[in-house]
Tab-separated table of C-alpha atoms and ligand atoms in Angstrom:
chain	number	residue	atom	x	y	z
A	1	UNK	CA	0.000	0.000	0.000
A	2	UNK	CA	1.380	3.335	-1.004
A	3	UNK	CA	0.345	6.889	-0.252
A	4	UNK	CA	0.215	8.906	-3.438
A	5	UNK	CA	-0.436	12.539	-4.260
A	6	UNK	CA	-1.770	13.240	-7.742
A	7	UNK	CA	-2.523	16.605	-9.283
A	8	UNK	CA	-4.813	17.161	-12.251
A	9	UNK	CA	-4.560	20.455	-14.114
A	10	UNK	CA	-7.259	22.632	-15.640
A	11	UNK	CA	-7.350	20.885	-19.011
A	12	UNK	CA	-7.700	17.497	-17.275
A	13	UNK	CA	-10.810	18.582	-15.351
A	14	UNK	CA	-12.231	20.751	-18.140
A	15	UNK	CA	-15.561	18.898	-18.529
A	16	UNK	CA	-17.841	16.503	-16.661
A	17	UNK	CA	-16.735	13.680	-18.952
A	18	UNK	CA	-13.119	14.295	-18.092
A	19	UNK	CA	-13.898	14.484	-14.383
A	20	UNK	CA	-15.640	11.104	-14.661
A	21	UNK	CA	-12.582	9.615	-16.359
A	22	UNK	CA	-10.317	10.938	-13.640
A	23	UNK	CA	-12.618	9.453	-11.018
A	24	UNK	CA	-12.222	6.022	-12.662
A	25	UNK	CA	-8.490	6.415	-12.699
A	26	UNK	CA	-8.304	7.463	-9.058
A	27	UNK	CA	-10.608	4.597	-8.054
A	28	UNK	CA	-8.196	2.211	-9.806
A	29	UNK	CA	-5.432	3.246	-7.410
A	30	UNK	CA	-7.715	3.101	-4.394
A	31	UNK	CA	-8.883	-0.414	-5.370
A	32	UNK	CA	-5.248	-1.523	-5.513
A	33	UNK	CA	-5.051	-0.545	-1.860
A	34	UNK	CA	-3.291	2.797	-2.252
A	35	UNK	CA	-4.212	5.853	-0.219
A	36	UNK	CA	-4.794	8.731	-2.609
A	37	UNK	CA	-4.731	12.498	-2.206
A	38	UNK	CA	-5.929	14.255	-5.362
A	39	UNK	CA	-5.247	17.941	-5.931
A	40	UNK	CA	-7.253	19.661	-8.656
A	41	UNK	CA	-7.099	22.952	-10.526
A	42	UNK	CA	-10.127	24.941	-11.614
A	43	UNK	CA	-11.773	23.849	-14.870
A	44	UNK	CA	-9.637	25.095	-17.778
A	45	UNK	CA	-10.205	28.794	-18.497
A	46	UNK	CA	-12.176	29.405	-15.293
A	47	UNK	CA	-9.484	31.371	-13.463
A	48	UNK	CA	-9.114	33.644	-16.506
A	49	UNK	CA	-12.886	34.105	-16.675
A	50	UNK	CA	-13.053	35.120	-13.026
A	51	UNK	CA	-10.127	37.492	-13.482
A	52	UNK	CA	-11.956	39.143	-16.373
A	53	UNK	CA	-15.114	39.547	-14.295
A	54	UNK	CA	-13.157	41.460	-11.691
A	55	UNK	CA	-11.520	43.484	-14.447
A	56	UNK	CA	-14.947	44.508	-15.758
A	57	UNK	CA	-15.526	46.405	-12.537
A	58	UNK	CA	-13.735	49.692	-12.715
A	59	UNK	CA	-10.785	50.260	-10.423
A	60	UNK	CA	-8.224	47.912	-9.027
A	61	UNK	CA	-9.660	44.969	-7.107
A	62	UNK	CA	-8.600	44.637	-3.476
A	63	UNK	CA	-6.193	41.649	-3.390
A	64	UNK	CA	-8.002	39.990	-0.500
A	65	UNK	CA	-11.300	39.929	-2.391
A	66	UNK	CA	-9.594	38.852	-5.599
A	67	UNK	CA	-8.398	35.732	-3.780
A	68	UNK	CA	-11.913	35.060	-2.487
A	69	UNK	CA	-13.100	35.212	-6.086
A	70	UNK	CA	-10.332	33.153	-7.718
A	71	UNK	CA	-10.411	30.393	-5.124
A	72	UNK	CA	-13.989	29.536	-6.125
A	73	UNK	CA	-12.786	27.833	-9.327
A	74	UNK	CA	-11.070	25.048	-7.405
A	75	UNK	CA	-13.982	24.714	-4.991
A	76	UNK	CA	-16.179	23.735	-7.936
A	77	UNK	CA	-13.820	20.998	-9.132
A	78	UNK	CA	-13.218	19.391	-5.728
A	79	UNK	CA	-16.980	19.081	-5.213
A	80	UNK	CA	-17.544	17.636	-8.692
A	81	UNK	CA	-14.686	15.154	-8.443
A	82	UNK	CA	-15.750	14.024	-4.960
A	83	UNK	CA	-19.295	13.494	-6.291
A	84	UNK	CA	-17.990	11.602	-9.331
A	85	UNK	CA	-15.986	9.307	-7.043
A	86	UNK	CA	-18.892	8.717	-4.687
A	87	UNK	CA	-21.049	7.962	-7.686
A	88	UNK	CA	-18.836	5.011	-8.623
A	89	UNK	CA	-18.711	3.776	-5.029
A	90	UNK	CA	-15.367	5.199	-4.153
A	91	UNK	CA	-15.616	6.994	-0.838
A	92	UNK	CA	-14.208	10.503	-1.094
A	93	UNK	CA	-14.164	13.794	0.724
A	94	UNK	CA	-13.408	17.245	-0.604
A	95	UNK	CA	-11.182	19.745	1.197
A	96	UNK	CA	-10.848	23.432	0.520
A	97	UNK	CA	-7.490	24.969	1.428
A	98	UNK	CA	-8.832	26.186	4.748
A	99	UNK	CA	-10.407	22.844	5.611
A	100	UNK	CA	-7.047	21.060	5.371
A	101	UNK	CA	-5.788	23.653	6.527
A	102	UNK	CA	-2.986	24.903	4.280
A	103	UNK	CA	-1.655	27.927	6.119
A	104	UNK	CA	0.063	30.613	4.046
A	105	UNK	CA	1.584	34.051	4.528
A	106	UNK	CA	-0.579	37.115	3.823
A	107	UNK	CA	0.743	38.068	0.367
A	108	UNK	CA	-2.503	37.791	-1.552
A	109	UNK	CA	-2.286	36.420	-5.105
A	110	UNK	CA	1.274	35.188	-4.519
A	111	UNK	CA	1.100	33.697	-1.054
A	112	UNK	CA	3.623	31.141	0.139
A	113	UNK	CA	2.672	28.057	2.078
A	114	UNK	CA	3.942	28.172	5.661
A	115	UNK	CA	2.434	25.093	7.197
A	116	UNK	CA	0.203	22.168	6.369
A	117	UNK	CA	-1.642	20.524	9.207
A	118	UNK	CA	-2.092	16.936	8.147
A	119	UNK	CA	-4.451	15.543	10.797
A	120	UNK	CA	-7.699	16.048	8.854
A	121	UNK	CA	-6.266	14.540	5.700
A	122	UNK	CA	-4.824	11.569	7.586
A	123	UNK	CA	-8.159	10.938	9.259
A	124	UNK	CA	-9.943	10.839	5.898
A	125	UNK	CA	-7.285	8.570	4.372
A	126	UNK	CA	-7.361	6.229	7.364
A	127	UNK	CA	-11.133	6.028	7.018
A	128	UNK	CA	-10.587	4.766	3.453
A	129	UNK	CA	-11.580	8.004	1.748
A	130	UNK	CA	-9.896	9.629	-1.210
A	131	UNK	CA	-8.961	13.169	-0.129
A	132	UNK	CA	-9.790	15.648	-2.903
A	133	UNK	CA	-7.961	18.900	-2.174
A	134	UNK	CA	-8.434	22.291	-3.842
A	135	UNK	CA	-5.187	23.457	-5.395
A	136	UNK	CA	-3.915	27.036	-5.505
A	137	UNK	CA	-5.505	28.182	-2.240
A	138	UNK	CA	-4.614	28.578	1.404
A	139	UNK	CA	-5.621	30.467	4.489
A	140	UNK	CA	-3.680	33.204	6.241
A	141	UNK	CA	-3.145	33.205	9.992
A	142	UNK	CA	-5.851	35.880	10.307
A	143	UNK	CA	-8.375	33.732	8.469
A	144	UNK	CA	-8.380	35.259	4.971
A	145	UNK	CA	-8.380	33.129	1.846
A	146	UNK	CA	-5.139	33.350	-0.102
A	147	UNK	CA	-3.999	32.097	-3.507
A	148	UNK	CA	-0.537	30.879	-4.483
A	149	UNK	CA	0.033	32.494	-7.879
A	150	UNK	CA	-1.045	31.290	-11.321
A	151	UNK	CA	-0.322	27.620	-11.779
A	152	UNK	CA	-0.225	27.301	-7.979
A	153	UNK	CA	-1.991	23.943	-7.813
A	154	UNK	CA	1.340	22.353	-8.689
A	155	UNK	CA	2.770	23.878	-5.537
A	156	UNK	CA	-0.164	22.642	-3.462
A	157	UNK	CA	0.486	19.102	-4.676
A	158	UNK	CA	4.206	19.259	-3.992
A	159	UNK	CA	3.665	20.748	-0.545
A	160	UNK	CA	1.172	18.022	0.358
A	161	UNK	CA	3.554	15.339	-0.902
A	162	UNK	CA	6.335	16.838	1.230
A	163	UNK	CA	4.108	17.128	4.306
A	164	UNK	CA	2.750	13.600	3.971
A	165	UNK	CA	6.113	12.105	3.043
A	166	UNK	CA	5.063	10.390	-0.190
A	167	UNK	CA	7.563	8.722	-2.510
A	168	UNK	CA	6.542	10.687	-5.556
A	169	UNK	CA	4.214	13.505	-6.546
A	170	UNK	CA	2.406	12.861	-9.825
A	171	UNK	CA	1.458	15.860	-11.957
A	172	UNK	CA	-1.093	14.858	-14.603
A	173	UNK	CA	-1.403	17.207	-17.526
A	174	UNK	CA	-2.183	17.410	-21.243
A	175	UNK	CA	1.332	16.504	-22.382
A	176	UNK	CA	2.980	13.159	-21.723
A	177	UNK	CA	6.150	14.525	-20.183
A	178	UNK	CA	8.959	17.032	-20.508
A	179	UNK	CA	10.549	17.161	-23.950
A	180	UNK	CA	14.063	17.905	-25.133
A	181	UNK	CA	12.554	20.981	-26.763
A	182	UNK	CA	9.206	22.168	-28.123
A	183	UNK	CA	7.989	19.469	-30.568
A	184	UNK	CA	6.250	22.170	-32.602
A	185	UNK	CA	9.674	23.502	-33.536
A	186	UNK	CA	11.570	20.223	-33.666
A	187	UNK	CA	9.228	17.384	-34.671
A	188	UNK	CA	11.659	14.697	-33.499
A	189	UNK	CA	11.995	16.208	-30.018
A	190	UNK	CA	12.076	13.366	-27.489
A	191	UNK	CA	10.352	12.845	-24.167
A	192	UNK	CA	12.920	12.793	-21.383
A	193	UNK	CA	12.807	9.823	-19.052
A	194	UNK	CA	14.273	11.918	-16.264
A	195	UNK	CA	15.687	15.359	-15.644
A	196	UNK	CA	17.213	16.959	-12.543
A	197	UNK	CA	15.471	19.744	-10.604
A	198	UNK	CA	18.230	22.134	-11.585
A	199	UNK	CA	17.728	21.417	-15.259
A	200	UNK	CA	13.951	21.569	-14.955
A	201	UNK	CA	14.197	25.002	-13.337
A	202	UNK	CA	16.254	26.228	-16.263
A	203	UNK	CA	13.869	24.642	-18.741
A	204	UNK	CA	10.798	25.991	-16.936
A	205	UNK	CA	12.034	29.531	-16.470
A	206	UNK	CA	13.084	29.604	-20.083
A	207	UNK	CA	9.674	28.886	-21.424
A	208	UNK	CA	8.825	25.193	-21.138
A	209	UNK	CA	5.652	25.846	-19.223
A	210	UNK	CA	4.824	22.380	-17.986
A	211	UNK	CA	5.186	23.137	-14.291
A	212	UNK	CA	4.953	26.191	-12.093
A	213	UNK	CA	8.515	27.279	-11.307
A	214	UNK	CA	7.785	27.706	-7.645
A	215	UNK	CA	6.578	24.115	-7.453
A	216	UNK	CA	9.844	22.872	-8.948
A	217	UNK	CA	11.840	24.961	-6.460
A	218	UNK	CA	9.765	23.642	-3.609
A	219	UNK	CA	10.145	20.047	-4.773
A	220	UNK	CA	13.907	20.476	-5.123
A	221	UNK	CA	14.194	22.021	-1.683
A	222	UNK	CA	12.244	19.256	0.026
A	223	UNK	CA	13.556	16.468	-2.198
A	224	UNK	CA	10.121	15.420	-3.477
A	225	UNK	CA	10.499	13.561	-6.781
A	226	UNK	CA	7.980	14.832	-9.325
A	227	UNK	CA	6.572	12.900	-12.237
A	228	UNK	CA	4.879	14.695	-15.127
A	229	UNK	CA	2.400	12.423	-16.931
A	230	UNK	CA	-0.438	12.564	-19.406
A	231	UNK	CA	-3.921	12.308	-17.889
A	232	UNK	CA	-5.539	10.394	-20.692
A	233	UNK	CA	-2.664	8.445	-22.231
A	234	UNK	CA	-0.727	5.654	-20.571
A	235	UNK	CA	3.002	6.117	-20.195
A	236	UNK	CA	5.804	6.656	-17.700
A	237	UNK	CA	6.051	10.437	-18.215
A	238	UNK	CA	9.160	12.290	-17.055
A	239	UNK	CA	10.670	11.959	-13.602
A	240	UNK	CA	12.177	15.101	-12.104
A	241	UNK	CA	14.665	14.115	-9.468
A	242	UNK	CA	17.628	15.184	-7.365
A	243	UNK	CA	19.732	12.318	-8.571
A	244	UNK	CA	22.482	12.725	-11.069
A	245	UNK	CA	23.654	9.606	-12.776
A	246	UNK	CA	27.141	8.353	-13.537
A	247	UNK	CA	27.077	9.407	-17.141
A	248	UNK	CA	24.673	12.255	-17.745
A	249	UNK	CA	23.974	13.220	-21.322
A	250	UNK	CA	25.878	16.457	-21.913
A	251	UNK	CA	22.739	18.312	-22.937
A	252	UNK	CA	19.268	17.459	-21.659
A	253	UNK	CA	17.259	20.012	-23.540
A	254	UNK	CA	16.988	23.270	-25.413
A	255	UNK	CA	14.747	25.951	-24.000
A	256	UNK	CA	13.822	29.106	-25.824
A	257	UNK	CA	11.667	32.169	-25.445
A	258	UNK	CA	10.482	34.635	-28.054
A	259	UNK	CA	9.426	37.294	-25.587
A	260	UNK	CA	12.723	39.048	-25.133
A	261	UNK	CA	13.891	42.492	-26.093
A	262	UNK	CA	17.362	43.958	-25.916
A	263	UNK	CA	18.485	47.411	-24.782
A	264	UNK	CA	21.940	48.969	-24.942
A	265	UNK	CA	23.375	52.152	-23.481
A	266	UNK	CA	26.359	53.096	-25.620
A	267	UNK	CA	29.415	55.127	-24.710
A	268	UNK	CA	28.964	55.189	-20.944
A	269	UNK	CA	31.892	56.721	-19.004
A	270	UNK	CA	33.210	53.772	-17.029
A	271	UNK	CA	32.939	54.922	-13.429
A	272	UNK	CA	31.829	53.231	-10.213
A	273	UNK	CA	28.073	53.283	-9.940
A	274	UNK	CA	27.068	53.175	-13.598
A	275	UNK	CA	25.493	49.728	-13.414
A	276	UNK	CA	23.350	50.965	-10.575
A	277	UNK	CA	22.525	54.217	-12.379
A	278	UNK	CA	21.350	52.263	-15.423
A	279	UNK	CA	19.559	49.367	-13.726
A	280	UNK	CA	18.378	51.011	-10.503
A	281	UNK	CA	15.349	52.776	-12.024
A	282	UNK	CA	14.449	49.664	-14.038
A	283	UNK	CA	14.431	47.564	-10.875
A	284	UNK	CA	12.406	50.151	-8.993
A	285	UNK	CA	9.781	50.053	-11.747
A	286	UNK	CA	9.554	46.295	-11.084
A	287	UNK	CA	10.815	45.418	-14.538
A	288	UNK	CA	12.644	42.138	-14.518
A	289	UNK	CA	16.066	42.212	-16.126
A	290	UNK	CA	17.437	38.989	-17.511
A	291	UNK	CA	20.869	38.887	-19.177
A	292	UNK	CA	23.225	41.738	-18.353
A	293	UNK	CA	26.483	42.508	-20.141
A	294	UNK	CA	28.976	45.282	-19.616
A	295	UNK	CA	31.840	45.649	-22.049
A	296	UNK	CA	35.451	46.166	-21.260
A	297	UNK	CA	36.265	49.154	-23.394
A	298	UNK	CA	39.652	49.965	-24.834
A	299	UNK	CA	38.643	53.426	-25.960
A	300	UNK	CA	40.664	55.811	-23.800
A	301	UNK	CA	40.496	58.998	-25.810
A	302	UNK	CA	39.626	60.961	-22.652
A	303	UNK	CA	40.430	60.694	-18.928
A	304	UNK	CA	38.072	57.794	-18.538
A	305	UNK	CA	37.290	54.807	-20.738
A	306	UNK	CA	33.892	54.349	-22.303
A	307	UNK	CA	31.877	51.207	-22.068
A	308	UNK	CA	28.614	49.769	-23.407
A	309	UNK	CA	25.952	48.299	-21.239
A	310	UNK	CA	23.452	45.782	-22.637
A	311	UNK	CA	20.607	43.845	-21.049
A	312	UNK	CA	17.375	42.082	-21.916
A	313	UNK	CA	13.838	42.564	-20.583
A	314	UNK	CA	10.489	41.010	-21.481
A	315	UNK	CA	9.270	42.652	-24.666
A	316	UNK	CA	6.157	44.058	-22.975
A	317	UNK	CA	8.517	46.160	-20.816
A	318	UNK	CA	10.638	47.366	-23.732
A	319	UNK	CA	9.097	50.820	-24.234
A	320	UNK	CA	8.989	51.647	-20.533
A	321	UNK	CA	12.587	50.540	-20.009
A	322	UNK	CA	13.786	52.463	-23.057
A	323	UNK	CA	12.126	55.641	-21.848
A	324	UNK	CA	13.852	55.283	-18.488
A	325	UNK	CA	17.229	54.780	-20.121
A	326	UNK	CA	16.762	57.835	-22.300
A	327	UNK	CA	16.243	59.853	-19.137
A	328	UNK	CA	19.254	58.367	-17.383
A	329	UNK	CA	21.629	58.496	-20.378
A	330	UNK	CA	22.364	62.264	-20.349
A	331	UNK	CA	22.684	62.220	-16.553
A	332	UNK	CA	25.512	59.687	-16.686
A	333	UNK	CA	27.088	61.141	-19.811
A	334	UNK	CA	26.213	58.226	-22.097
A	335	UNK	CA	26.307	58.750	-25.843
A	336	UNK	CA	23.209	56.896	-26.989
A	337	UNK	CA	20.474	54.411	-26.177
A	338	UNK	CA	19.764	51.685	-28.723
A	339	UNK	CA	17.562	48.627	-28.680
A	340	UNK	CA	15.691	45.864	-30.468
A	341	UNK	CA	12.165	45.119	-29.290
A	342	UNK	CA	12.034	41.601	-30.733
A	343	UNK	CA	14.744	39.095	-30.044
A	344	UNK	CA	14.720	35.570	-28.709
A	345	UNK	CA	16.815	33.579	-26.345
A	346	UNK	CA	17.942	30.015	-26.940
A	347	UNK	CA	19.542	28.001	-24.138
A	348	UNK	CA	21.288	24.668	-24.000
A	349	UNK	CA	20.659	23.065	-20.623
A	350	UNK	CA	22.436	20.105	-19.088
A	351	UNK	CA	24.181	19.133	-15.852
A	352	UNK	CA	26.562	17.048	-17.978
A	353	UNK	CA	28.145	20.341	-19.119
A	354	UNK	CA	29.986	20.491	-15.829
A	355	UNK	CA	32.266	17.693	-16.903
A	356	UNK	CA	32.564	18.534	-20.600
A	357	UNK	CA	34.661	21.473	-21.644
A	358	UNK	CA	33.905	22.028	-25.294
A	359	UNK	CA	30.129	22.469	-25.295
A	360	UNK	CA	30.254	26.205	-25.960
A	361	UNK	CA	32.669	25.779	-28.850
A	362	UNK	CA	30.466	23.091	-30.395
A	363	UNK	CA	27.430	25.305	-29.991
A	364	UNK	CA	29.082	28.301	-31.637
A	365	UNK	CA	30.449	26.198	-34.490
A	366	UNK	CA	26.972	24.931	-35.343
A	367	UNK	CA	25.594	28.449	-35.314
A	368	UNK	CA	28.483	29.718	-37.419
A	369	UNK	CA	27.897	26.952	-39.976
A	370	UNK	CA	24.242	27.991	-40.159
A	371	UNK	CA	25.153	31.665	-40.441
A	372	UNK	CA	23.229	32.592	-37.310
A	373	UNK	CA	24.401	35.862	-35.841
A	374	UNK	CA	24.722	35.813	-32.037
A	375	UNK	CA	23.931	39.101	-30.281
A	376	UNK	CA	24.623	38.132	-26.675
A	377	UNK	CA	26.014	35.131	-24.817
A	378	UNK	CA	25.723	34.243	-21.162
A	379	UNK	CA	26.573	31.089	-19.276
A	380	UNK	CA	26.092	29.321	-15.970
A	381	UNK	CA	27.496	25.999	-14.856
A	382	UNK	CA	24.661	24.075	-16.507
A	383	UNK	CA	23.426	26.433	-19.212
A	384	UNK	CA	24.610	28.421	-22.222
A	385	UNK	CA	22.200	31.052	-23.495
A	386	UNK	CA	22.386	33.137	-26.617
A	387	UNK	CA	20.256	36.011	-27.857
A	388	UNK	CA	19.507	35.994	-31.591
A	389	UNK	CA	17.120	37.720	-33.943
A	390	UNK	CA	13.694	36.096	-34.128
A	391	UNK	CA	14.205	34.948	-37.695
A	392	UNK	CA	16.990	32.582	-36.570
A	393	UNK	CA	15.080	30.926	-33.767
A	394	UNK	CA	13.850	27.778	-35.456
A	395	UNK	CA	17.023	27.273	-37.442
A	396	UNK	CA	19.173	27.598	-34.325
A	397	UNK	CA	17.044	25.279	-32.196
A	398	UNK	CA	16.875	22.593	-34.904
A	399	UNK	CA	20.572	22.728	-35.673
A	400	UNK	CA	21.511	22.448	-31.997
A	401	UNK	CA	19.033	19.618	-31.375
A	402	UNK	CA	20.717	17.776	-34.208
A	403	UNK	CA	24.283	18.504	-33.183
A	404	UNK	CA	23.770	17.176	-29.656
A	405	UNK	CA	21.758	14.135	-30.861
A	406	UNK	CA	18.855	15.013	-28.605
A	407	UNK	CA	16.488	12.859	-30.633
A	408	UNK	CA	18.426	9.747	-29.581
A	409	UNK	CA	18.033	7.914	-26.282
A	410	UNK	CA	21.119	8.616	-24.172
A	411	UNK	CA	23.461	5.635	-24.105
A	412	UNK	CA	23.293	3.582	-20.944
A	413	UNK	CA	26.555	3.166	-19.104
A	414	UNK	CA	28.025	-0.341	-19.293
A	415	UNK	CA	28.658	-0.682	-15.577
A	416	UNK	CA	25.026	0.102	-14.805
A	417	UNK	CA	23.837	-2.598	-17.150
A	418	UNK	CA	26.224	-5.503	-16.640
A	419	UNK	CA	25.983	-7.230	-13.301
A	420	UNK	CA	29.453	-8.111	-12.064
A	421	UNK	CA	30.325	-11.627	-10.859
A	422	UNK	CA	32.910	-10.430	-8.361
A	423	UNK	CA	31.105	-9.649	-5.072
B	1	LIG	N1	-6.492	27.753	-11.396
B	1	LIG	C1	-5.230	28.387	-11.155
B	1	LIG	C2	-4.677	28.923	-12.463
B	1	LIG	O1	-5.289	28.792	-13.500
B	1	LIG	C3	-4.252	27.503	-10.482
B	1	LIG	C4	-3.812	26.309	-11.278
B	1	LIG	O2	-4.451	25.922	-12.235
B	1	LIG	O3	-2.794	25.720	-10.930
B	1	LIG	O4	-3.635	29.532	-12.480
B	2	LIG	MG1	-0.934	24.380	-14.675
């Protein structure tokens, strides 16, 4: 008998038919003798619909009331799924966030879970019931309803799995796992059998939107293995784990995003404080800056050298950021502000990079052969990112997928496969 936590996303509970199918599936586990906690999202599109309703009222909604509104979506699905289970003779009980309770801090719309009291859930499970828990919602210490940020049901599931000490947290969704890259761009992209938390975080934050980033962070922190699986198709999905294996593939995947824009301040006198002068106002305006580059400049025609300062922001923030730079530029004696509102970022991700030196060179050779012009480069221990013009995106991703043989199953290491007779 195992204790399992499963989470079904909005597209998996999008209709009564789908809810009935999930009920059958959950009952299958229960009949095998497992104890099951099911976390559900709101029916697909419901959270957006509720958000629009609030938007139709003039003025800015008070965050506390917004959370009261948005949490109703999940309350509908827990009731329906519990009914569907009861209907097929599988005893079940629904739990809102506050009935568990899942206690959070008071930051409405982006609350963080502080504590989960498990007694009520354990009592239901011990009584043979399936516990159906509303995702995305919690309760603050002063009794207000909170929500955990868009996609927050993933975090609810991971937090419950951590609190209950389950072996694995299963995230059921409309794709059958995490892929080496977007199959719409590379048709022979391959489903990964496993990926590390570190890699998944890079893949997720770079645009592979299978899981909420916060949920991956949480799972990594508490060491809860996650498995992403398809709701309506059989298959092993992708396991996201802490483990690294003896011989990791060098590259696990290629992430990309088309939503970037690039800004440059040219001819900035290189003095202490310029990075702050340029980026301070951007940060204060809550605009997220991604890659940052400052040049070493050899131009010493005056008492000080001049440098260039380049960074990327989401393209929706391009105009606002550019305006700010144009204000700052004369104040710091910069020559000019330039920018490109539409660029994309392509990243190779893989923990295997740590032990292989020539990945960057291989990457740049492929791009050179394809005549792709690179505008920016940045690296971490497990990632190499480049910024290129949008028109190169697909070419670059396909060429790199090919070069690193991502369509092929990674080779198994001999020693893992052959049992030894010495022992
Ligand atoms: N219903 C919420 C959303 O759409 C939470 C979730 O689905 O995870 O963001
Ligand atoms: Mg989701």
